[in-house]
């Protein structure tokens, strides 16, 4: 299957990250891990290199959101790290998204590396309808807002979006199949949802048309991460078989 189940390495330091990597298996080839703010801000690029040496593909999830010039220069540096996916906030607007893409392309070309996929954050899976309408003061419904941001991202040169499983089918119809739909907020029916609001099982996300899923606490906080990973992977693959 060429649609990855990404494991979120949302841990506080390199030692814990490498212990988790070892628990998932000594060979990371064929697996993708998400390195987010917590781990990257503590350990920097060296943790990416160590995980890459183990064979893992890297989703570097820093969710850049700043003026276009700053985002462009930041993406230029991130492209030199050899990661596979990076994120930016779609609400930064067209000019910022285009600048992000320029930075990635330039940085990758200068380093002789493939450019990472640029994924735009639509609305976080912790966001609810109330947050969007009352706190963001958005005139659109949550689903309409996600759709609008996804269209903007594609028009601005992004390779895909981060969205919940609940929006994927509508996005595929409106934005197209030639786009990458990454779905976090993945939980089994018997798992605690934590601070996630818009959640789905792996099979549900697969049937909806997700290109990839991200699983965090149910795996990285499990006493048996490999068994948890295999459980989620089986459900994800089962959903794929039923398509």
PDB file of C-alpha atoms in Angstrom:
ATOM      1  CA  UNK A   1       0.000   0.000   0.000  1.00  0.00           C
ATOM      2  CA  UNK A   2       1.449   3.359  -0.969  1.00  0.00           C
ATOM      3  CA  UNK A   3      -0.672   5.362   1.474  1.00  0.00           C
ATOM      4  CA  UNK A   4       1.241   5.730   4.726  1.00  0.00           C
ATOM      5  CA  UNK A   5       0.139   5.431   8.301  1.00  0.00           C
ATOM      6  CA  UNK A   6       2.321   8.067   9.959  1.00  0.00           C
ATOM      7  CA  UNK A   7       3.248   7.694  13.614  1.00  0.00           C
ATOM      8  CA  UNK A   8       3.385  10.976  15.508  1.00  0.00           C
ATOM      9  CA  UNK A   9       6.600  11.137  17.524  1.00  0.00           C
ATOM     10  CA  UNK A  10       5.084  13.699  19.894  1.00  0.00           C
ATOM     11  CA  UNK A  11       7.668  13.093  22.598  1.00  0.00           C
ATOM     12  CA  UNK A  12       9.918  15.440  24.522  1.00  0.00           C
ATOM     13  CA  UNK A  13      13.450  14.356  23.645  1.00  0.00           C
ATOM     14  CA  UNK A  14      15.722  12.344  21.398  1.00  0.00           C
ATOM     15  CA  UNK A  15      16.160   9.473  23.833  1.00  0.00           C
ATOM     16  CA  UNK A  16      12.419   8.862  24.037  1.00  0.00           C
ATOM     17  CA  UNK A  17      12.034   9.212  20.262  1.00  0.00           C
ATOM     18  CA  UNK A  18      14.745   6.664  19.515  1.00  0.00           C
ATOM     19  CA  UNK A  19      13.325   4.308  22.125  1.00  0.00           C
ATOM     20  CA  UNK A  20       9.940   4.569  20.387  1.00  0.00           C
ATOM     21  CA  UNK A  21      11.589   3.967  17.006  1.00  0.00           C
ATOM     22  CA  UNK A  22      13.265   0.844  18.392  1.00  0.00           C
ATOM     23  CA  UNK A  23       9.946  -0.348  19.810  1.00  0.00           C
ATOM     24  CA  UNK A  24       8.340  -0.041  16.380  1.00  0.00           C
ATOM     25  CA  UNK A  25      11.085  -2.222  14.898  1.00  0.00           C
ATOM     26  CA  UNK A  26      14.799  -1.858  14.148  1.00  0.00           C
ATOM     27  CA  UNK A  27      14.190  -1.053  10.474  1.00  0.00           C
ATOM     28  CA  UNK A  28      12.137   2.034   9.644  1.00  0.00           C
ATOM     29  CA  UNK A  29      12.019   1.436   5.917  1.00  0.00           C
ATOM     30  CA  UNK A  30       8.458   1.671   4.653  1.00  0.00           C
ATOM     31  CA  UNK A  31       7.363   3.673   7.688  1.00  0.00           C
ATOM     32  CA  UNK A  32       6.767   7.415   8.093  1.00  0.00           C
ATOM     33  CA  UNK A  33       7.025   9.350  11.334  1.00  0.00           C
ATOM     34  CA  UNK A  34       5.717  12.787  12.187  1.00  0.00           C
ATOM     35  CA  UNK A  35       8.119  15.088  13.997  1.00  0.00           C
ATOM     36  CA  UNK A  36       6.268  18.062  15.396  1.00  0.00           C
ATOM     37  CA  UNK A  37       7.051  21.162  17.398  1.00  0.00           C
ATOM     38  CA  UNK A  38       7.737  19.507  20.755  1.00  0.00           C
ATOM     39  CA  UNK A  39      10.504  17.201  19.541  1.00  0.00           C
ATOM     40  CA  UNK A  40      11.941  19.456  16.841  1.00  0.00           C
ATOM     41  CA  UNK A  41      12.205  22.519  19.081  1.00  0.00           C
ATOM     42  CA  UNK A  42      14.102  20.427  21.642  1.00  0.00           C
ATOM     43  CA  UNK A  43      16.417  18.435  19.377  1.00  0.00           C
ATOM     44  CA  UNK A  44      16.529  20.276  16.058  1.00  0.00           C
ATOM     45  CA  UNK A  45      17.660  18.740  12.783  1.00  0.00           C
ATOM     46  CA  UNK A  46      19.794  16.059  14.428  1.00  0.00           C
ATOM     47  CA  UNK A  47      16.747  13.990  15.388  1.00  0.00           C
ATOM     48  CA  UNK A  48      15.596  14.033  11.769  1.00  0.00           C
ATOM     49  CA  UNK A  49      18.956  12.723  10.643  1.00  0.00           C
ATOM     50  CA  UNK A  50      18.936   9.918  13.214  1.00  0.00           C
ATOM     51  CA  UNK A  51      15.447   8.816  12.195  1.00  0.00           C
ATOM     52  CA  UNK A  52      16.379   9.001   8.523  1.00  0.00           C
ATOM     53  CA  UNK A  53      19.413   6.813   9.208  1.00  0.00           C
ATOM     54  CA  UNK A  54      17.008   4.222  10.619  1.00  0.00           C
ATOM     55  CA  UNK A  55      15.112   4.304   7.329  1.00  0.00           C
ATOM     56  CA  UNK A  56      12.093   6.419   8.269  1.00  0.00           C
ATOM     57  CA  UNK A  57      10.454   8.926   5.951  1.00  0.00           C
ATOM     58  CA  UNK A  58       9.823  12.209   7.761  1.00  0.00           C
ATOM     59  CA  UNK A  59       6.735  14.384   8.039  1.00  0.00           C
ATOM     60  CA  UNK A  60       8.038  17.606   9.618  1.00  0.00           C
ATOM     61  CA  UNK A  61       4.950  19.258  11.036  1.00  0.00           C
ATOM     62  CA  UNK A  62       5.865  22.813  12.085  1.00  0.00           C
ATOM     63  CA  UNK A  63       2.770  24.557  10.666  1.00  0.00           C
ATOM     64  CA  UNK A  64       4.497  27.724   9.479  1.00  0.00           C
ATOM     65  CA  UNK A  65       2.426  30.896   9.614  1.00  0.00           C
ATOM     66  CA  UNK A  66       4.156  34.265   9.109  1.00  0.00           C
ATOM     67  CA  UNK A  67       4.713  36.950   6.493  1.00  0.00           C
ATOM     68  CA  UNK A  68       5.503  35.541   3.034  1.00  0.00           C
ATOM     69  CA  UNK A  69       9.202  36.464   3.046  1.00  0.00           C
ATOM     70  CA  UNK A  70       9.813  34.780   6.410  1.00  0.00           C
ATOM     71  CA  UNK A  71       7.942  31.627   5.403  1.00  0.00           C
ATOM     72  CA  UNK A  72       9.783  31.426   2.079  1.00  0.00           C
ATOM     73  CA  UNK A  73      13.199  31.617   3.751  1.00  0.00           C
ATOM     74  CA  UNK A  74      12.180  29.112   6.424  1.00  0.00           C
ATOM     75  CA  UNK A  75      10.959  26.636   3.822  1.00  0.00           C
ATOM     76  CA  UNK A  76      14.190  27.046   1.891  1.00  0.00           C
ATOM     77  CA  UNK A  77      16.031  25.787   4.984  1.00  0.00           C
ATOM     78  CA  UNK A  78      13.576  22.964   5.683  1.00  0.00           C
ATOM     79  CA  UNK A  79      13.896  21.686   2.124  1.00  0.00           C
ATOM     80  CA  UNK A  80      17.615  21.140   2.741  1.00  0.00           C
ATOM     81  CA  UNK A  81      16.856  18.651   5.520  1.00  0.00           C
ATOM     82  CA  UNK A  82      15.682  15.930   3.150  1.00  0.00           C
ATOM     83  CA  UNK A  83      12.263  15.557   4.762  1.00  0.00           C
ATOM     84  CA  UNK A  84       9.279  14.249   2.835  1.00  0.00           C
ATOM     85  CA  UNK A  85       6.385  16.453   4.001  1.00  0.00           C
ATOM     86  CA  UNK A  86       6.113  19.914   5.585  1.00  0.00           C
ATOM     87  CA  UNK A  87       3.159  22.015   6.702  1.00  0.00           C
ATOM     88  CA  UNK A  88       1.997  25.594   6.488  1.00  0.00           C
ATOM     89  CA  UNK A  89      -1.254  27.265   7.584  1.00  0.00           C
ATOM     90  CA  UNK A  90      -3.657  27.865   4.698  1.00  0.00           C
ATOM     91  CA  UNK A  91      -5.096  30.865   6.532  1.00  0.00           C
ATOM     92  CA  UNK A  92      -1.821  32.684   5.882  1.00  0.00           C
ATOM     93  CA  UNK A  93      -3.211  33.418   2.419  1.00  0.00           C
ATOM     94  CA  UNK A  94      -2.289  32.938  -1.205  1.00  0.00           C
ATOM     95  CA  UNK A  95       0.899  35.013  -1.196  1.00  0.00           C
ATOM     96  CA  UNK A  96       2.278  33.182   1.825  1.00  0.00           C
ATOM     97  CA  UNK A  97       1.428  29.760   0.389  1.00  0.00           C
ATOM     98  CA  UNK A  98       3.073  30.601  -2.913  1.00  0.00           C
ATOM     99  CA  UNK A  99       6.147  31.866  -1.059  1.00  0.00           C
ATOM    100  CA  UNK A 100       6.317  28.615   0.889  1.00  0.00           C
ATOM    101  CA  UNK A 101       6.335  26.633  -2.337  1.00  0.00           C
ATOM    102  CA  UNK A 102       9.043  28.830  -3.856  1.00  0.00           C
ATOM    103  CA  UNK A 103      11.234  28.335  -0.815  1.00  0.00           C
ATOM    104  CA  UNK A 104      10.836  24.561  -0.922  1.00  0.00           C
ATOM    105  CA  UNK A 105      11.601  24.353  -4.619  1.00  0.00           C
ATOM    106  CA  UNK A 106      14.670  26.565  -4.304  1.00  0.00           C
ATOM    107  CA  UNK A 107      16.040  24.824  -1.221  1.00  0.00           C
ATOM    108  CA  UNK A 108      15.551  21.368  -2.732  1.00  0.00           C
ATOM    109  CA  UNK A 109      17.185  22.400  -6.025  1.00  0.00           C
ATOM    110  CA  UNK A 110      20.199  23.889  -4.260  1.00  0.00           C
ATOM    111  CA  UNK A 111      20.608  20.709  -2.222  1.00  0.00           C
ATOM    112  CA  UNK A 112      19.993  18.248  -5.037  1.00  0.00           C
ATOM    113  CA  UNK A 113      17.059  16.754  -3.144  1.00  0.00           C
ATOM    114  CA  UNK A 114      13.404  16.119  -4.036  1.00  0.00           C
ATOM    115  CA  UNK A 115      11.154  18.911  -2.799  1.00  0.00           C
ATOM    116  CA  UNK A 116       9.000  17.882   0.190  1.00  0.00           C
ATOM    117  CA  UNK A 117       5.251  17.766  -0.290  1.00  0.00           C
ATOM    118  CA  UNK A 118       3.753  21.044   0.892  1.00  0.00           C
ATOM    119  CA  UNK A 119       0.616  20.379   2.946  1.00  0.00           C
ATOM    120  CA  UNK A 120      -1.652  23.204   4.074  1.00  0.00           C
ATOM    121  CA  UNK A 121      -3.444  23.088   7.404  1.00  0.00           C
ATOM    122  CA  UNK A 122      -7.156  23.795   6.950  1.00  0.00           C
ATOM    123  CA  UNK A 123      -8.849  23.653  10.362  1.00  0.00           C
ATOM    124  CA  UNK A 124      -7.286  21.701  13.217  1.00  0.00           C
ATOM    125  CA  UNK A 125      -9.092  18.510  14.202  1.00  0.00           C
ATOM    126  CA  UNK A 126      -9.484  20.056  17.651  1.00  0.00           C
ATOM    127  CA  UNK A 127     -11.631  22.814  16.110  1.00  0.00           C
ATOM    128  CA  UNK A 128     -15.395  22.648  16.393  1.00  0.00           C
ATOM    129  CA  UNK A 129     -18.207  24.445  14.601  1.00  0.00           C
ATOM    130  CA  UNK A 130     -18.470  26.788  17.589  1.00  0.00           C
ATOM    131  CA  UNK A 131     -14.780  27.699  17.472  1.00  0.00           C
ATOM    132  CA  UNK A 132     -14.960  28.517  13.768  1.00  0.00           C
ATOM    133  CA  UNK A 133     -18.100  30.632  13.973  1.00  0.00           C
ATOM    134  CA  UNK A 134     -17.781  32.291  17.397  1.00  0.00           C
ATOM    135  CA  UNK A 135     -14.047  32.551  17.994  1.00  0.00           C
ATOM    136  CA  UNK A 136     -12.711  32.852  14.453  1.00  0.00           C
ATOM    137  CA  UNK A 137     -15.788  34.882  13.467  1.00  0.00           C
ATOM    138  CA  UNK A 138     -15.988  32.963  10.212  1.00  0.00           C
ATOM    139  CA  UNK A 139     -19.121  33.500   8.125  1.00  0.00           C
ATOM    140  CA  UNK A 140     -18.774  29.983   6.675  1.00  0.00           C
ATOM    141  CA  UNK A 141     -19.656  26.700   8.336  1.00  0.00           C
ATOM    142  CA  UNK A 142     -16.759  24.526   9.410  1.00  0.00           C
ATOM    143  CA  UNK A 143     -17.082  22.259   6.380  1.00  0.00           C
ATOM    144  CA  UNK A 144     -17.380  25.223   4.001  1.00  0.00           C
ATOM    145  CA  UNK A 145     -14.332  26.847   5.590  1.00  0.00           C
ATOM    146  CA  UNK A 146     -12.242  23.696   5.132  1.00  0.00           C
ATOM    147  CA  UNK A 147     -13.346  23.462   1.505  1.00  0.00           C
ATOM    148  CA  UNK A 148     -12.517  27.112   0.851  1.00  0.00           C
ATOM    149  CA  UNK A 149      -9.058  26.770   2.374  1.00  0.00           C
ATOM    150  CA  UNK A 150      -8.367  23.566   0.456  1.00  0.00           C
ATOM    151  CA  UNK A 151      -9.248  25.223  -2.850  1.00  0.00           C
ATOM    152  CA  UNK A 152      -6.994  28.144  -1.967  1.00  0.00           C
ATOM    153  CA  UNK A 153      -4.158  25.777  -1.106  1.00  0.00           C
ATOM    154  CA  UNK A 154      -4.411  23.924  -4.401  1.00  0.00           C
ATOM    155  CA  UNK A 155      -4.670  27.136  -6.420  1.00  0.00           C
ATOM    156  CA  UNK A 156      -1.559  28.420  -4.610  1.00  0.00           C
ATOM    157  CA  UNK A 157       0.608  25.433  -5.529  1.00  0.00           C
ATOM    158  CA  UNK A 158       0.344  23.263  -2.419  1.00  0.00           C
ATOM    159  CA  UNK A 159       0.495  19.486  -2.854  1.00  0.00           C
ATOM    160  CA  UNK A 160      -2.241  18.685  -0.375  1.00  0.00           C
ATOM    161  CA  UNK A 161      -4.022  19.581   2.825  1.00  0.00           C
ATOM    162  CA  UNK A 162      -4.392  18.384   6.381  1.00  0.00           C
ATOM    163  CA  UNK A 163      -8.062  17.867   7.192  1.00  0.00           C
ATOM    164  CA  UNK A 164     -10.338  15.587   9.170  1.00  0.00           C
ATOM    165  CA  UNK A 165     -11.773  12.384   7.740  1.00  0.00           C
ATOM    166  CA  UNK A 166     -15.205  13.986   7.885  1.00  0.00           C
ATOM    167  CA  UNK A 167     -14.292  16.372   5.067  1.00  0.00           C
ATOM    168  CA  UNK A 168     -12.276  14.151   2.714  1.00  0.00           C
ATOM    169  CA  UNK A 169     -15.107  12.927   0.483  1.00  0.00           C
ATOM    170  CA  UNK A 170     -16.414  16.448  -0.111  1.00  0.00           C
ATOM    171  CA  UNK A 171     -12.888  17.711  -0.743  1.00  0.00           C
ATOM    172  CA  UNK A 172     -12.170  15.009  -3.298  1.00  0.00           C
ATOM    173  CA  UNK A 173     -15.349  15.919  -5.168  1.00  0.00           C
ATOM    174  CA  UNK A 174     -14.672  19.670  -5.098  1.00  0.00           C
ATOM    175  CA  UNK A 175     -10.875  19.892  -5.199  1.00  0.00           C
ATOM    176  CA  UNK A 176      -9.962  16.713  -7.062  1.00  0.00           C
ATOM    177  CA  UNK A 177      -8.231  13.375  -6.710  1.00  0.00           C
ATOM    178  CA  UNK A 178      -4.862  14.811  -7.782  1.00  0.00           C
ATOM    179  CA  UNK A 179      -4.264  16.220  -4.302  1.00  0.00           C
ATOM    180  CA  UNK A 180      -2.914  14.739  -1.057  1.00  0.00           C
ATOM    181  CA  UNK A 181      -5.358  14.455   1.857  1.00  0.00           C
ATOM    182  CA  UNK A 182      -3.621  13.837   5.173  1.00  0.00           C
ATOM    183  CA  UNK A 183      -5.943  12.974   8.059  1.00  0.00           C
ATOM    184  CA  UNK A 184      -5.020  13.256  11.754  1.00  0.00           C
ATOM    185  CA  UNK A 185      -7.475  12.740  14.612  1.00  0.00           C
ATOM    186  CA  UNK A 186      -7.424   8.976  14.142  1.00  0.00           C
ATOM    187  CA  UNK A 187      -8.799   6.826  16.944  1.00  0.00           C
ATOM    188  CA  UNK A 188     -10.255   3.350  17.273  1.00  0.00           C
ATOM    189  CA  UNK A 189     -13.843   3.266  18.522  1.00  0.00           C
ATOM    190  CA  UNK A 190     -12.721   2.219  22.010  1.00  0.00           C
ATOM    191  CA  UNK A 191      -9.914   4.811  22.345  1.00  0.00           C
ATOM    192  CA  UNK A 192      -9.982   8.035  24.317  1.00  0.00           C
ATOM    193  CA  UNK A 193     -10.279  10.995  21.930  1.00  0.00           C
ATOM    194  CA  UNK A 194      -8.417  13.470  24.171  1.00  0.00           C
ATOM    195  CA  UNK A 195      -8.527  17.003  22.772  1.00  0.00           C
ATOM    196  CA  UNK A 196      -9.573  15.835  19.317  1.00  0.00           C
ATOM    197  CA  UNK A 197     -13.088  16.717  18.173  1.00  0.00           C
ATOM    198  CA  UNK A 198     -13.405  15.511  14.574  1.00  0.00           C
ATOM    199  CA  UNK A 199     -12.167  11.931  14.810  1.00  0.00           C
ATOM    200  CA  UNK A 200     -12.441   8.754  12.737  1.00  0.00           C
ATOM    201  CA  UNK A 201     -11.157   5.195  12.750  1.00  0.00           C
ATOM    202  CA  UNK A 202      -8.412   4.232  10.244  1.00  0.00           C
ATOM    203  CA  UNK A 203     -10.920   2.260   8.163  1.00  0.00           C
ATOM    204  CA  UNK A 204     -13.339   5.197   8.086  1.00  0.00           C
ATOM    205  CA  UNK A 205     -10.562   7.517   6.902  1.00  0.00           C
ATOM    206  CA  UNK A 206      -9.513   5.040   4.238  1.00  0.00           C
ATOM    207  CA  UNK A 207     -13.039   4.577   2.917  1.00  0.00           C
ATOM    208  CA  UNK A 208     -13.471   8.353   2.822  1.00  0.00           C
ATOM    209  CA  UNK A 209     -10.443   8.620   0.541  1.00  0.00           C
ATOM    210  CA  UNK A 210      -7.616   9.773   2.819  1.00  0.00           C
ATOM    211  CA  UNK A 211      -4.169   9.689   1.203  1.00  0.00           C
ATOM    212  CA  UNK A 212      -2.487   9.117   4.567  1.00  0.00           C
ATOM    213  CA  UNK A 213      -3.329   9.147   8.262  1.00  0.00           C
ATOM    214  CA  UNK A 214      -1.458  10.272  11.381  1.00  0.00           C
ATOM    215  CA  UNK A 215      -1.774   8.379  14.659  1.00  0.00           C
ATOM    216  CA  UNK A 216      -0.277   9.804  17.829  1.00  0.00           C
ATOM    217  CA  UNK A 217      -1.093   8.974  21.436  1.00  0.00           C
ATOM    218  CA  UNK A 218      -2.733   5.564  20.840  1.00  0.00           C
ATOM    219  CA  UNK A 219       0.655   4.383  19.523  1.00  0.00           C
ATOM    220  CA  UNK A 220       3.298   6.614  21.085  1.00  0.00           C
ATOM    221  CA  UNK A 221       1.825   6.271  24.587  1.00  0.00           C
ATOM    222  CA  UNK A 222       1.029   2.594  24.287  1.00  0.00           C
ATOM    223  CA  UNK A 223       2.976   0.141  26.479  1.00  0.00           C
ATOM    224  CA  UNK A 224       3.339  -1.928  23.294  1.00  0.00           C
ATOM    225  CA  UNK A 225       3.805   0.543  20.415  1.00  0.00           C
ATOM    226  CA  UNK A 226       4.478  -2.093  17.766  1.00  0.00           C
ATOM    227  CA  UNK A 227       1.299  -4.008  18.601  1.00  0.00           C
ATOM    228  CA  UNK A 228      -0.692  -0.755  18.596  1.00  0.00           C
ATOM    229  CA  UNK A 229       0.858   0.246  15.261  1.00  0.00           C
ATOM    230  CA  UNK A 230      -0.010  -3.109  13.712  1.00  0.00           C
ATOM    231  CA  UNK A 231      -3.588  -2.855  15.007  1.00  0.00           C
ATOM    232  CA  UNK A 232      -4.062   0.553  13.428  1.00  0.00           C
ATOM    233  CA  UNK A 233      -2.303  -0.493  10.237  1.00  0.00           C
ATOM    234  CA  UNK A 234      -4.552  -3.531   9.844  1.00  0.00           C
ATOM    235  CA  UNK A 235      -7.674  -1.374  10.181  1.00  0.00           C
ATOM    236  CA  UNK A 236      -6.266   1.175   7.700  1.00  0.00           C
ATOM    237  CA  UNK A 237      -5.454  -1.560   5.178  1.00  0.00           C
ATOM    238  CA  UNK A 238      -8.821  -3.219   5.698  1.00  0.00           C
ATOM    239  CA  UNK A 239     -10.527   0.030   4.753  1.00  0.00           C
ATOM    240  CA  UNK A 240      -8.383   0.176   1.627  1.00  0.00           C
ATOM    241  CA  UNK A 241      -9.386  -3.359   0.583  1.00  0.00           C
ATOM    242  CA  UNK A 242     -13.060  -2.435   0.811  1.00  0.00           C
ATOM    243  CA  UNK A 243     -12.785   0.549  -1.527  1.00  0.00           C
TER     244      UNK A 243
END
